[in-house]
Amino acid sequence: MVRNRNAYGERGRPGGLPYLIFLAATLSVAAWGQGARYDILITGARVIDGSGTPWFYADVGIQGDSIAAIGHLDGAQAGVRIDGRGMVVAPGFIDIHSHGRRGIGPVPTAENYLREGVTTIIEGPDGSSPLPIKTFLDGVAKSPISINFATFVGQGSIRQQVIGSVNRKATAEELSTMKGIAEQAMRDGAFGLSTGLFYVPGNFTPTDEVIELAKVVGKLGAIHISHMREEAAHVLDSVRETIRIGEEGGLPTQITHHKTIGQASWGKSVESLKLVEEARARGVDVTIDQYPYTASSTGIAALVPQWALEGGQKSTAERLGTTDSRARIKATIVQNLKYDRGAGDPKNVAIVNCGFDRTLPGKNLAEITRSRGQEPTMENAAEVVMDLVAKGGCSAVYHAIAEEDVVRIMKSPYTMIASDGDIPVFGQAAPHPRSYGTFARVLGVYVREQHVITLEDAVRKMSAFPAERLKIYDRGMLRPGMKADVIVFDPATVSDRATFDKPHQYSAGVHEVIVNGKLVLHADQVTAERPGRVIYGPAHR
Ligand SMILES: [Zn+2]
């Protein structure tokens, strides 16, 4: 266990007689010309600095919001002294794909993230962000939160605002309006353009149009990050498209939550990684992120053909009420249950959350079909899906990814770790366990148990790599002068606990979390500190 000695008392703030005595001692030590003083001093831990180099023993001293020193500091004075023997001290993790914007209000501690070592989340993924970005970030900046917060701007959200949920090309005037919104978003502090070309209305966007917006944000130093158009039968075409956006848009591009869905696509990560390596060899800056699970999670409408989603919920419900189009929709859902997100069995699809029916979360499509007195055939399950979509839709978990692909993608030096999770209200709904477990699961299962990657490489994929990707140059590594986002964890016990059956379980083994020099998790307890900041992108002014 981590032992702590705290000269200041609970909150680490100076005051009272002990402080005066402490101050006098500090001054006298200073007068002897030795012994620096730190607000927080972590001693005797193995330092994994984020760069990927092997661990080494050192003490880490923190002063104010920054790392003050790394070295032999054991003789120094400290406000809070953390005994790091047996532990690893590392940079706080940066989650480059987060859906935390809804949860950060009701859960400002983001405890699920703290307990897996995450100190910064990047919102606005999958082509979806609030607009304007300034209003969004101003709102977050006003609320006291425990972790740092940043965002992308969503291409789908921009298109929705200018063109609506319609399947057609943009006019020249609309394109110029969209470029203006993208540019303003960068000035407001976004880190880049996210696309969700799988989702309405991103799916109505020709690649050329995305490239035009990519050029705008690329000139301002930002990146493109893509939830790709298709991650199953056509996943390789989608990888090519993502690379093309980077190549022709003149900016770094990232395949987010990379996976290959459905049995027919299992193994295709061999080729997708080859495409990435070939692109990099010719100078295209393409990278990947990934969560360590064999199930994905998104709306149940992911099973519905995209033409049926044009125009929004009301139009979709109308199509489902028309005999002819309902039959065509059903045929596609059956195909998707067989070969795509259903991976051949309705039981592979489980409901996460349903606004109109609180009894459904946690149940799979086979169970729901049976509860209606029907055999769980593909056809009957498709009827259930259509009913759920007509009522407004639910979110779902889809077990349709092969472990071999997860491992292969993780081993790529171009892959970083990201959760694609959110900040759940503890105990509510049946979310994908990635929100609670992503980072700890990589450290526990894929580093310690299976030796897929080294501990140093895992930390790099969670800290320095995403930081550099975003051009956040003062976080993501342990270096004197950098912002003090620092974690202390036990490499022998760090592990995820959240499962698909019991998702509301915090990860274990991360004992101390420091954000901007303040302890937000101390000796396993969440503190009252809320030092999280909004971090602004490269073109912010
Ligand atoms: Zn996504």
Coordinates of C-alpha atoms and ligand atoms in Angstrom, one line a residue:
M1 CA 0.0 0.0 0.0
V2 CA 0.9 3.6 -0.4
R3 CA 1.7 5.3 2.8
N4 CA 1.4 9.0 3.2
R5 CA 2.7 11.6 5.6
N6 CA 1.0 15.0 5.3
A7 CA 2.5 17.9 7.0
Y8 CA -0.4 20.1 6.2
G9 CA -3.4 17.9 7.1
E10 CA -6.2 16.6 4.9
R11 CA -6.4 19.0 2.0
G12 CA -2.7 19.8 1.6
R13 CA -3.3 23.5 2.3
P14 CA -1.0 25.5 4.5
G15 CA -2.3 26.9 7.8
G16 CA -2.1 26.7 11.6
L17 CA 0.7 26.0 14.1
P18 CA 2.0 22.9 12.3
Y19 CA 2.4 24.9 9.2
L20 CA 4.4 27.7 11.0
I21 CA 6.7 25.1 12.6
F22 CA 7.1 23.5 9.2
L23 CA 7.8 26.8 7.5
A24 CA 10.4 27.6 10.1
A25 CA 12.1 24.2 9.6
T26 CA 12.0 24.7 5.8
L27 CA 13.6 28.2 6.1
S28 CA 16.3 26.9 8.4
V29 CA 17.1 24.0 6.0
A30 CA 17.2 26.5 3.2
A31 CA 19.6 28.6 5.2
W32 CA 22.0 25.6 5.4
G33 CA 22.0 25.7 1.6
Q34 CA 20.3 22.3 1.1
G35 CA 16.9 20.6 0.9
A36 CA 14.4 21.9 -1.5
R37 CA 10.7 21.9 -0.6
Y38 CA 7.9 20.5 -2.7
D39 CA 4.2 20.6 -2.3
I40 CA 4.1 16.9 -3.2
L41 CA 7.0 14.5 -3.2
I42 CA 6.8 10.9 -4.5
T43 CA 9.7 8.8 -3.3
G44 CA 11.2 5.5 -4.3
A45 CA 8.9 4.6 -7.2
R46 CA 9.8 3.2 -10.5
V47 CA 9.5 6.2 -13.0
I48 CA 7.9 5.4 -16.3
D49 CA 8.1 8.8 -18.0
G50 CA 5.8 8.3 -21.0
S51 CA 8.5 8.3 -23.6
G52 CA 8.7 4.5 -23.9
T53 CA 12.2 4.2 -22.3
P54 CA 12.7 1.6 -19.6
W55 CA 11.7 2.5 -16.0
F56 CA 14.2 3.9 -13.6
Y57 CA 14.2 4.7 -9.8
A58 CA 13.7 8.3 -9.0
D59 CA 11.8 10.7 -6.7
V60 CA 9.3 13.2 -8.3
G61 CA 8.9 16.6 -6.7
I62 CA 5.8 18.7 -7.6
Q63 CA 5.5 22.4 -6.9
G64 CA 2.4 24.5 -7.7
D65 CA 0.9 23.0 -10.9
S66 CA 4.1 21.7 -12.3
I67 CA 6.7 19.0 -12.0
A68 CA 9.6 20.7 -10.3
A69 CA 12.3 18.0 -10.2
I70 CA 13.0 14.3 -10.9
G71 CA 16.0 12.8 -9.2
H72 CA 17.3 11.9 -5.8
L73 CA 15.1 14.2 -3.7
D74 CA 14.6 12.0 -0.6
G75 CA 16.1 14.6 1.7
A76 CA 13.7 17.4 0.6
Q77 CA 10.8 18.8 2.6
A78 CA 7.4 18.1 1.4
G79 CA 3.8 19.2 2.0
V80 CA 2.6 15.7 1.1
R81 CA 5.0 12.8 1.0
I82 CA 4.0 9.7 -0.9
D83 CA 5.9 6.5 -0.4
G84 CA 6.1 5.1 -3.9
R85 CA 8.1 2.0 -3.1
G86 CA 6.8 -0.9 -5.2
M87 CA 4.8 1.5 -7.2
V88 CA 5.0 3.0 -10.7
V89 CA 4.8 6.8 -11.1
A90 CA 3.7 7.8 -14.6
P91 CA 2.1 10.7 -16.5
G92 CA -1.6 10.9 -16.2
F93 CA -3.4 9.2 -19.1
I94 CA -5.0 11.2 -22.0
D95 CA -8.1 9.7 -23.5
I96 CA -8.3 11.0 -27.1
H97 CA -11.8 9.6 -27.7
S98 CA -14.2 10.4 -24.9
H99 CA -18.0 10.9 -24.6
G100 CA -17.7 12.5 -21.2
R101 CA -19.6 15.7 -21.9
R102 CA -22.9 14.6 -20.5
G103 CA -21.5 12.9 -17.4
I104 CA -19.0 15.6 -16.3
G105 CA -21.9 17.7 -15.1
P106 CA -23.6 15.2 -12.7
V107 CA -20.2 13.5 -12.0
P108 CA -17.6 16.3 -11.9
T109 CA -15.0 13.9 -10.3
A110 CA -15.1 11.6 -13.3
E111 CA -14.3 8.9 -10.8
N112 CA -14.4 6.1 -13.4
Y113 CA -11.6 7.8 -15.2
L114 CA -9.6 8.8 -12.1
R115 CA -9.5 5.2 -11.0
E116 CA -8.0 4.0 -14.2
G117 CA -5.4 6.9 -14.2
V118 CA -7.0 9.2 -16.8
T119 CA -6.3 13.0 -16.1
T120 CA -7.4 14.5 -19.5
I121 CA -10.3 13.6 -21.8
I122 CA -10.9 14.8 -25.4
E123 CA -14.5 15.2 -26.3
G124 CA -16.3 15.9 -29.6
P125 CA -15.6 12.5 -31.3
D126 CA -17.4 10.6 -34.0
G127 CA -18.4 13.8 -35.9
S128 CA -20.5 15.1 -33.0
S129 CA -19.8 18.1 -30.8
P130 CA -21.8 21.0 -29.4
L131 CA -21.6 24.2 -31.4
P132 CA -20.3 26.8 -31.1
I133 CA -17.2 25.4 -29.4
K134 CA -16.6 28.6 -27.5
T135 CA -20.0 28.3 -25.7
F136 CA -19.3 24.6 -25.0
L137 CA -15.9 25.1 -23.6
D138 CA -16.8 28.3 -21.6
G139 CA -19.5 26.2 -19.9
V140 CA -17.1 23.5 -19.0
A141 CA -14.5 26.1 -17.8
K142 CA -17.1 27.5 -15.3
S143 CA -17.8 24.2 -13.6
P144 CA -15.3 22.8 -11.1
I145 CA -14.1 19.4 -12.3
S146 CA -11.4 17.0 -11.3
I147 CA -9.8 16.2 -14.7
N148 CA -8.7 18.3 -17.7
F149 CA -11.1 18.6 -20.6
A150 CA -10.6 19.3 -24.3
T151 CA -12.6 18.8 -27.5
F152 CA -12.7 18.2 -31.3
V153 CA -15.3 19.8 -33.5
G154 CA -17.7 17.4 -35.2
Q155 CA -18.1 17.5 -39.0
G156 CA -21.5 15.9 -38.6
S157 CA -22.6 18.6 -36.3
I158 CA -21.4 21.3 -38.7
R159 CA -23.2 19.7 -41.6
Q160 CA -26.4 19.2 -39.5
Q161 CA -26.4 22.9 -38.7
V162 CA -25.8 24.1 -42.3
I163 CA -27.6 21.4 -44.4
G164 CA -29.6 19.3 -42.0
S165 CA -30.1 15.5 -42.0
V166 CA -30.3 15.3 -45.8
N167 CA -28.6 13.0 -48.3
R168 CA -27.2 15.4 -50.9
K169 CA -24.1 17.3 -51.8
A170 CA -23.3 20.7 -50.3
T171 CA -23.7 23.8 -52.5
A172 CA -20.7 26.0 -52.9
E173 CA -22.2 28.5 -50.5
E174 CA -23.0 25.8 -47.9
L175 CA -19.4 24.5 -48.2
S176 CA -18.0 27.9 -47.5
T177 CA -20.3 28.4 -44.5
M178 CA -19.1 25.0 -43.1
K179 CA -15.5 25.9 -43.6
G180 CA -16.1 29.2 -41.7
I181 CA -17.6 27.2 -38.8
A182 CA -14.7 24.8 -38.8
E183 CA -12.2 27.6 -38.7
Q184 CA -14.1 29.4 -35.9
A185 CA -14.1 26.2 -33.9
M186 CA -10.3 26.0 -34.2
R187 CA -10.0 29.6 -33.0
D188 CA -12.3 28.7 -30.1
G189 CA -9.9 26.0 -29.1
A190 CA -10.8 22.7 -30.8
F191 CA -8.0 20.2 -31.4
G192 CA -9.2 19.1 -34.8
L193 CA -12.0 17.8 -36.9
S194 CA -13.8 14.6 -35.9
T195 CA -15.8 12.7 -38.5
G196 CA -18.5 10.1 -38.0
L197 CA -19.1 9.0 -41.6
F198 CA -21.0 6.0 -40.3
Y199 CA -23.6 8.2 -38.7
V200 CA -26.4 10.5 -40.0
P201 CA -25.6 13.1 -41.3
G202 CA -21.9 12.4 -41.7
N203 CA -22.7 9.4 -43.9
F204 CA -24.2 11.7 -46.5
T205 CA -20.8 13.5 -46.9
P206 CA -18.7 12.8 -49.9
T207 CA -15.0 12.4 -49.1
D208 CA -14.1 15.5 -51.1
E209 CA -16.3 17.6 -48.8
V210 CA -14.5 16.2 -45.7
I211 CA -11.1 17.0 -47.4
E212 CA -12.2 20.6 -47.9
L213 CA -12.9 21.0 -44.2
A214 CA -9.7 19.0 -43.3
K215 CA -7.6 21.5 -45.3
V216 CA -9.0 24.4 -43.1
V217 CA -8.2 22.8 -39.8
G218 CA -4.9 21.3 -41.0
K219 CA -3.6 24.8 -41.9
L220 CA -4.3 25.7 -38.2
G221 CA -2.2 22.9 -36.9
A222 CA -5.1 20.5 -36.0
I223 CA -5.8 16.9 -36.8
H224 CA -8.5 14.7 -38.3
I225 CA -9.9 11.8 -36.4
S226 CA -12.4 9.4 -37.9
H227 CA -15.1 7.1 -36.8
M228 CA -14.9 5.4 -40.2
R229 CA -17.7 5.0 -42.7
E230 CA -17.8 1.3 -42.3
E231 CA -16.0 -1.1 -39.9
A232 CA -17.2 -4.4 -41.1
A233 CA -17.3 -5.8 -44.7
H234 CA -15.8 -2.6 -46.1
V235 CA -13.4 -1.7 -43.3
L236 CA -10.4 -1.6 -45.7
D237 CA -12.1 0.9 -48.0
S238 CA -12.8 3.0 -44.9
V239 CA -9.1 2.9 -43.9
R240 CA -8.2 4.0 -47.4
E241 CA -10.7 6.9 -47.1
T242 CA -9.3 8.0 -43.7
I243 CA -5.8 7.9 -45.1
R244 CA -6.9 9.9 -48.2
I245 CA -8.4 12.6 -46.0
G246 CA -5.0 13.0 -44.3
E247 CA -3.1 12.8 -47.6
E248 CA -5.2 15.2 -49.6
G249 CA -6.3 17.4 -46.6
G250 CA -2.6 17.9 -45.7
L251 CA -3.0 17.0 -42.0
P252 CA -2.5 14.2 -39.5
T253 CA -5.3 11.7 -39.6
Q254 CA -6.4 9.0 -37.1
I255 CA -8.4 5.9 -37.3
T256 CA -10.3 5.9 -34.0
H257 CA -11.4 2.8 -32.1
H258 CA -10.0 0.6 -34.8
K259 CA -11.6 -2.8 -35.1
T260 CA -12.9 -5.2 -37.7
I261 CA -16.5 -6.2 -37.1
G262 CA -18.3 -9.4 -38.0
Q263 CA -16.8 -12.9 -38.7
A264 CA -16.2 -12.2 -42.4
S265 CA -13.9 -9.3 -41.5
W266 CA -12.0 -11.0 -38.7
G267 CA -8.3 -11.0 -39.5
K268 CA -8.5 -7.9 -41.8
S269 CA -6.4 -6.0 -39.3
V270 CA -3.4 -7.6 -41.0
E271 CA -4.2 -5.6 -44.1
S272 CA -5.5 -2.5 -42.3
L273 CA -2.2 -2.2 -40.5
K274 CA -0.3 -2.7 -43.7
L275 CA -2.3 0.1 -45.3
V276 CA -1.3 2.4 -42.4
E277 CA 2.4 1.4 -42.7
E278 CA 2.4 2.0 -46.4
A279 CA 0.8 5.4 -46.0
R280 CA 3.3 6.4 -43.3
A281 CA 6.2 5.2 -45.6
R282 CA 5.1 7.7 -48.2
G283 CA 4.8 10.5 -45.7
V284 CA 1.1 10.4 -44.6
D285 CA 0.9 10.9 -40.9
V286 CA -1.8 8.3 -40.0
T287 CA -2.2 6.8 -36.5
I288 CA -4.7 4.6 -34.7
D289 CA -6.5 4.4 -31.4
Q290 CA -8.2 1.4 -29.8
Y291 CA -10.1 0.1 -26.8
P292 CA -9.3 -3.4 -25.5
Y293 CA -12.6 -5.2 -25.9
T294 CA -14.2 -7.6 -28.3
A295 CA -17.5 -5.7 -28.2
S296 CA -18.4 -2.3 -29.5
S297 CA -21.2 0.0 -28.4
T298 CA -23.5 2.4 -30.3
G299 CA -27.1 3.0 -31.1
I300 CA -29.4 0.1 -32.1
A301 CA -30.0 2.1 -35.3
A302 CA -26.5 0.9 -36.4
L303 CA -28.3 -2.2 -37.6
V304 CA -30.7 -0.2 -39.7
P305 CA -29.8 0.7 -43.4
Q306 CA -28.6 4.3 -43.6
W307 CA -31.2 5.3 -46.2
A308 CA -33.9 4.6 -43.7
L309 CA -32.4 7.1 -41.2
E310 CA -32.5 10.2 -43.5
G311 CA -34.5 13.1 -42.2
G312 CA -34.5 12.0 -38.6
Q313 CA -36.6 9.9 -36.2
K314 CA -40.0 10.9 -37.6
S315 CA -39.1 10.0 -41.1
T316 CA -37.6 6.7 -40.0
A317 CA -40.7 5.9 -38.0
E318 CA -42.8 6.6 -41.1
R319 CA -40.7 4.3 -43.2
L320 CA -41.1 1.5 -40.6
G321 CA -44.9 2.0 -40.9
T322 CA -44.9 1.5 -44.7
T323 CA -45.1 -2.2 -45.7
D324 CA -42.7 -2.1 -48.6
S325 CA -39.9 -0.1 -46.9
R326 CA -40.3 -2.0 -43.7
A327 CA -39.6 -5.2 -45.6
R328 CA -36.5 -3.7 -47.1
I329 CA -35.3 -2.4 -43.7
K330 CA -35.9 -5.8 -42.2
A331 CA -33.9 -7.6 -44.8
T332 CA -30.8 -5.4 -44.1
I333 CA -31.2 -5.8 -40.3
V334 CA -31.2 -9.6 -40.8
Q335 CA -28.1 -9.3 -42.9
N336 CA -26.4 -7.2 -40.2
L337 CA -27.4 -9.6 -37.4
K338 CA -25.9 -12.4 -39.5
Y339 CA -22.7 -10.9 -40.8
D340 CA -22.1 -7.5 -39.3
R341 CA -22.6 -6.3 -35.7
G342 CA -24.8 -9.3 -34.8
A343 CA -22.0 -11.8 -35.6
G344 CA -24.5 -14.5 -36.3
D345 CA -26.6 -14.5 -33.2
P346 CA -29.1 -12.1 -31.7
K347 CA -27.7 -12.8 -28.3
N348 CA -24.6 -10.9 -29.3
V349 CA -26.5 -7.7 -29.2
A350 CA -27.3 -6.4 -25.7
I351 CA -29.3 -3.3 -24.7
V352 CA -27.3 -0.6 -22.7
N353 CA -29.9 2.1 -22.2
C354 CA -33.4 2.8 -23.3
G355 CA -35.2 6.0 -22.5
F356 CA -38.7 4.5 -23.0
D357 CA -38.2 1.2 -21.3
R358 CA -36.1 0.9 -18.1
T359 CA -36.5 -2.9 -18.0
L360 CA -34.4 -3.5 -21.2
P361 CA -30.8 -2.5 -20.2
G362 CA -28.7 -5.6 -19.7
K363 CA -30.9 -7.9 -21.8
N364 CA -29.9 -9.2 -25.2
L365 CA -32.0 -9.3 -28.4
A366 CA -32.5 -13.1 -28.0
E367 CA -33.9 -12.6 -24.5
I368 CA -36.1 -9.7 -25.5
T369 CA -37.4 -11.7 -28.5
R370 CA -38.2 -14.7 -26.3
S371 CA -39.9 -12.5 -23.7
R372 CA -42.4 -11.6 -26.5
G373 CA -43.2 -15.3 -26.8
Q374 CA -41.2 -15.8 -30.0
E375 CA -38.3 -17.9 -31.1
P376 CA -35.1 -15.8 -31.2
T377 CA -34.6 -16.2 -35.0
M378 CA -32.9 -13.4 -37.0
E379 CA -36.2 -12.4 -38.5
N380 CA -38.0 -12.2 -35.1
A381 CA -35.1 -10.3 -33.6
A382 CA -35.2 -7.9 -36.6
E383 CA -38.8 -7.1 -35.7
V384 CA -37.7 -6.3 -32.2
V385 CA -35.0 -4.0 -33.5
M386 CA -37.5 -2.2 -35.7
D387 CA -39.9 -1.7 -32.8
L388 CA -37.1 -0.3 -30.6
V389 CA -36.0 2.1 -33.4
A390 CA -39.6 3.2 -34.0
K391 CA -40.0 4.1 -30.3
G392 CA -36.9 6.3 -30.5
G393 CA -34.0 3.8 -30.3
C394 CA -31.7 2.5 -27.5
S395 CA -28.0 2.2 -27.2
A396 CA -26.5 -1.3 -27.4
V397 CA -23.4 -3.4 -27.0
Y398 CA -22.3 -5.6 -30.0
H399 CA -20.1 -8.7 -29.4
A400 CA -18.6 -9.0 -32.9
I401 CA -14.9 -8.4 -32.7
A402 CA -12.1 -11.1 -32.7
E403 CA -9.5 -11.1 -29.9
E404 CA -6.7 -11.7 -32.4
D405 CA -7.5 -8.4 -34.1
V406 CA -7.6 -6.6 -30.7
V407 CA -4.1 -8.0 -29.9
R408 CA -2.7 -7.3 -33.4
I409 CA -3.8 -3.7 -33.4
M410 CA -2.6 -3.1 -29.9
K411 CA 0.9 -4.3 -30.9
S412 CA 1.2 -1.7 -33.6
P413 CA 3.6 1.1 -32.6
Y414 CA 1.0 3.5 -34.3
T415 CA -1.8 2.5 -31.9
M416 CA -2.7 4.5 -28.8
I417 CA -5.3 3.6 -26.2
A418 CA -8.6 5.5 -26.0
S419 CA -11.8 4.5 -24.2
D420 CA -14.6 5.7 -26.5
G421 CA -16.4 5.6 -23.1
D422 CA -18.2 8.2 -21.0
I423 CA -18.7 9.3 -17.4
P424 CA -21.5 7.0 -16.1
V425 CA -23.6 7.9 -13.1
F426 CA -22.6 5.0 -10.9
G427 CA -25.2 2.2 -11.1
Q428 CA -27.3 3.7 -13.9
A429 CA -28.0 1.8 -17.1
A430 CA -25.8 -1.1 -18.4
P431 CA -22.9 0.7 -20.2
H432 CA -20.0 -0.9 -22.0
P433 CA -17.3 -1.6 -19.4
R434 CA -14.8 0.4 -21.4
S435 CA -15.8 3.6 -19.5
Y436 CA -14.6 2.1 -16.2
G437 CA -11.9 -0.3 -17.4
T438 CA -10.1 0.6 -20.7
F439 CA -6.7 1.8 -19.3
A440 CA -6.5 -0.5 -16.3
R441 CA -7.5 -3.5 -18.6
V442 CA -4.5 -2.8 -20.9
L443 CA -2.1 -2.6 -17.9
G444 CA -3.6 -5.7 -16.2
V445 CA -4.6 -8.1 -18.9
Y446 CA -2.5 -7.1 -21.9
V447 CA 0.8 -6.1 -20.1
R448 CA 0.9 -8.2 -16.9
E449 CA -1.0 -11.3 -17.8
Q450 CA -0.5 -11.7 -21.5
H451 CA 2.7 -9.8 -22.2
V452 CA 1.2 -8.4 -25.5
I453 CA 3.1 -5.1 -24.9
T454 CA 5.5 -3.8 -22.3
L455 CA 4.4 -1.6 -19.4
E456 CA 6.6 1.2 -20.8
D457 CA 4.9 0.9 -24.2
A458 CA 1.5 0.8 -22.7
V459 CA 2.1 4.0 -20.7
R460 CA 3.5 5.7 -23.9
K461 CA 0.3 4.7 -25.8
M462 CA -1.8 6.4 -23.0
S463 CA 0.2 9.5 -22.3
A464 CA 3.1 10.9 -24.5
F465 CA 1.7 9.5 -27.7
P466 CA -1.8 11.1 -27.5
A467 CA -0.2 14.3 -26.1
E468 CA 2.1 14.7 -29.1
R469 CA -0.7 13.8 -31.5
L470 CA -2.7 16.7 -30.2
K471 CA 0.4 19.0 -29.9
I472 CA -0.1 19.3 -26.1
Y473 CA 3.6 19.8 -25.4
D474 CA 3.4 20.4 -21.6
R475 CA 1.6 17.2 -20.6
G476 CA 1.9 13.5 -21.3
M477 CA 5.5 13.1 -20.0
L478 CA 7.3 13.3 -16.6
R479 CA 9.8 16.1 -17.1
P480 CA 10.7 19.1 -14.9
G481 CA 8.6 22.1 -16.0
M482 CA 5.7 20.1 -17.4
K483 CA 2.3 20.3 -15.9
A484 CA 1.9 17.9 -12.9
D485 CA -0.6 15.4 -14.2
V486 CA 0.9 12.4 -12.4
I487 CA -0.4 9.0 -11.3
V488 CA 0.9 6.4 -8.9
F489 CA -0.2 2.8 -9.5
D490 CA 0.7 -0.7 -8.4
P491 CA 1.9 -2.7 -11.5
A492 CA 1.2 -6.0 -9.6
T493 CA -2.4 -5.3 -9.0
V494 CA -3.7 -2.7 -11.4
S495 CA -6.7 -4.2 -13.1
D496 CA -10.1 -3.6 -14.6
R497 CA -13.2 -4.9 -12.7
A498 CA -16.0 -3.8 -14.9
T499 CA -17.6 -6.6 -17.0
F500 CA -20.4 -6.7 -19.5
D501 CA -22.7 -8.2 -16.9
K502 CA -21.6 -6.0 -14.0
P503 CA -20.2 -2.8 -15.7
H504 CA -20.4 -0.5 -12.7
Q505 CA -17.2 -1.5 -11.0
Y506 CA -14.2 0.8 -10.6
S507 CA -10.8 -0.3 -11.7
A508 CA -8.3 -1.1 -9.0
G509 CA -4.6 -0.5 -8.4
V510 CA -4.3 3.3 -9.2
H511 CA -3.7 4.8 -5.7
E512 CA -2.8 8.4 -6.4
V513 CA -3.9 10.8 -9.1
I514 CA -2.6 14.4 -9.4
V515 CA -4.1 16.9 -11.8
N516 CA -2.4 20.3 -12.2
G517 CA -0.4 19.7 -9.0
K518 CA -3.4 18.8 -6.9
L519 CA -4.3 15.4 -5.5
V520 CA -7.7 14.4 -6.8
L521 CA -7.3 10.7 -5.7
H522 CA -5.2 10.3 -2.6
A523 CA -4.5 7.0 -0.8
D524 CA -7.4 5.5 -2.8
Q525 CA -9.9 8.2 -1.8
V526 CA -11.4 10.9 -4.1
T527 CA -10.5 14.3 -2.6
A528 CA -12.5 17.6 -2.6
E529 CA -10.0 19.2 -5.1
R530 CA -11.4 20.2 -8.5
P531 CA -8.2 21.4 -10.4
G532 CA -9.3 20.2 -13.9
R533 CA -8.9 22.8 -16.7
V534 CA -10.1 23.3 -20.2
I535 CA -7.2 22.7 -22.5
Y536 CA -7.3 24.6 -25.8
G537 CA -6.1 23.5 -29.2
P538 CA -3.2 24.9 -31.3
A539 CA -5.2 27.7 -33.0
H540 CA -6.9 29.1 -29.9
R541 CA -6.9 32.8 -29.5
Ligands
ZN1 ZN -17.2 6.1 -32.6

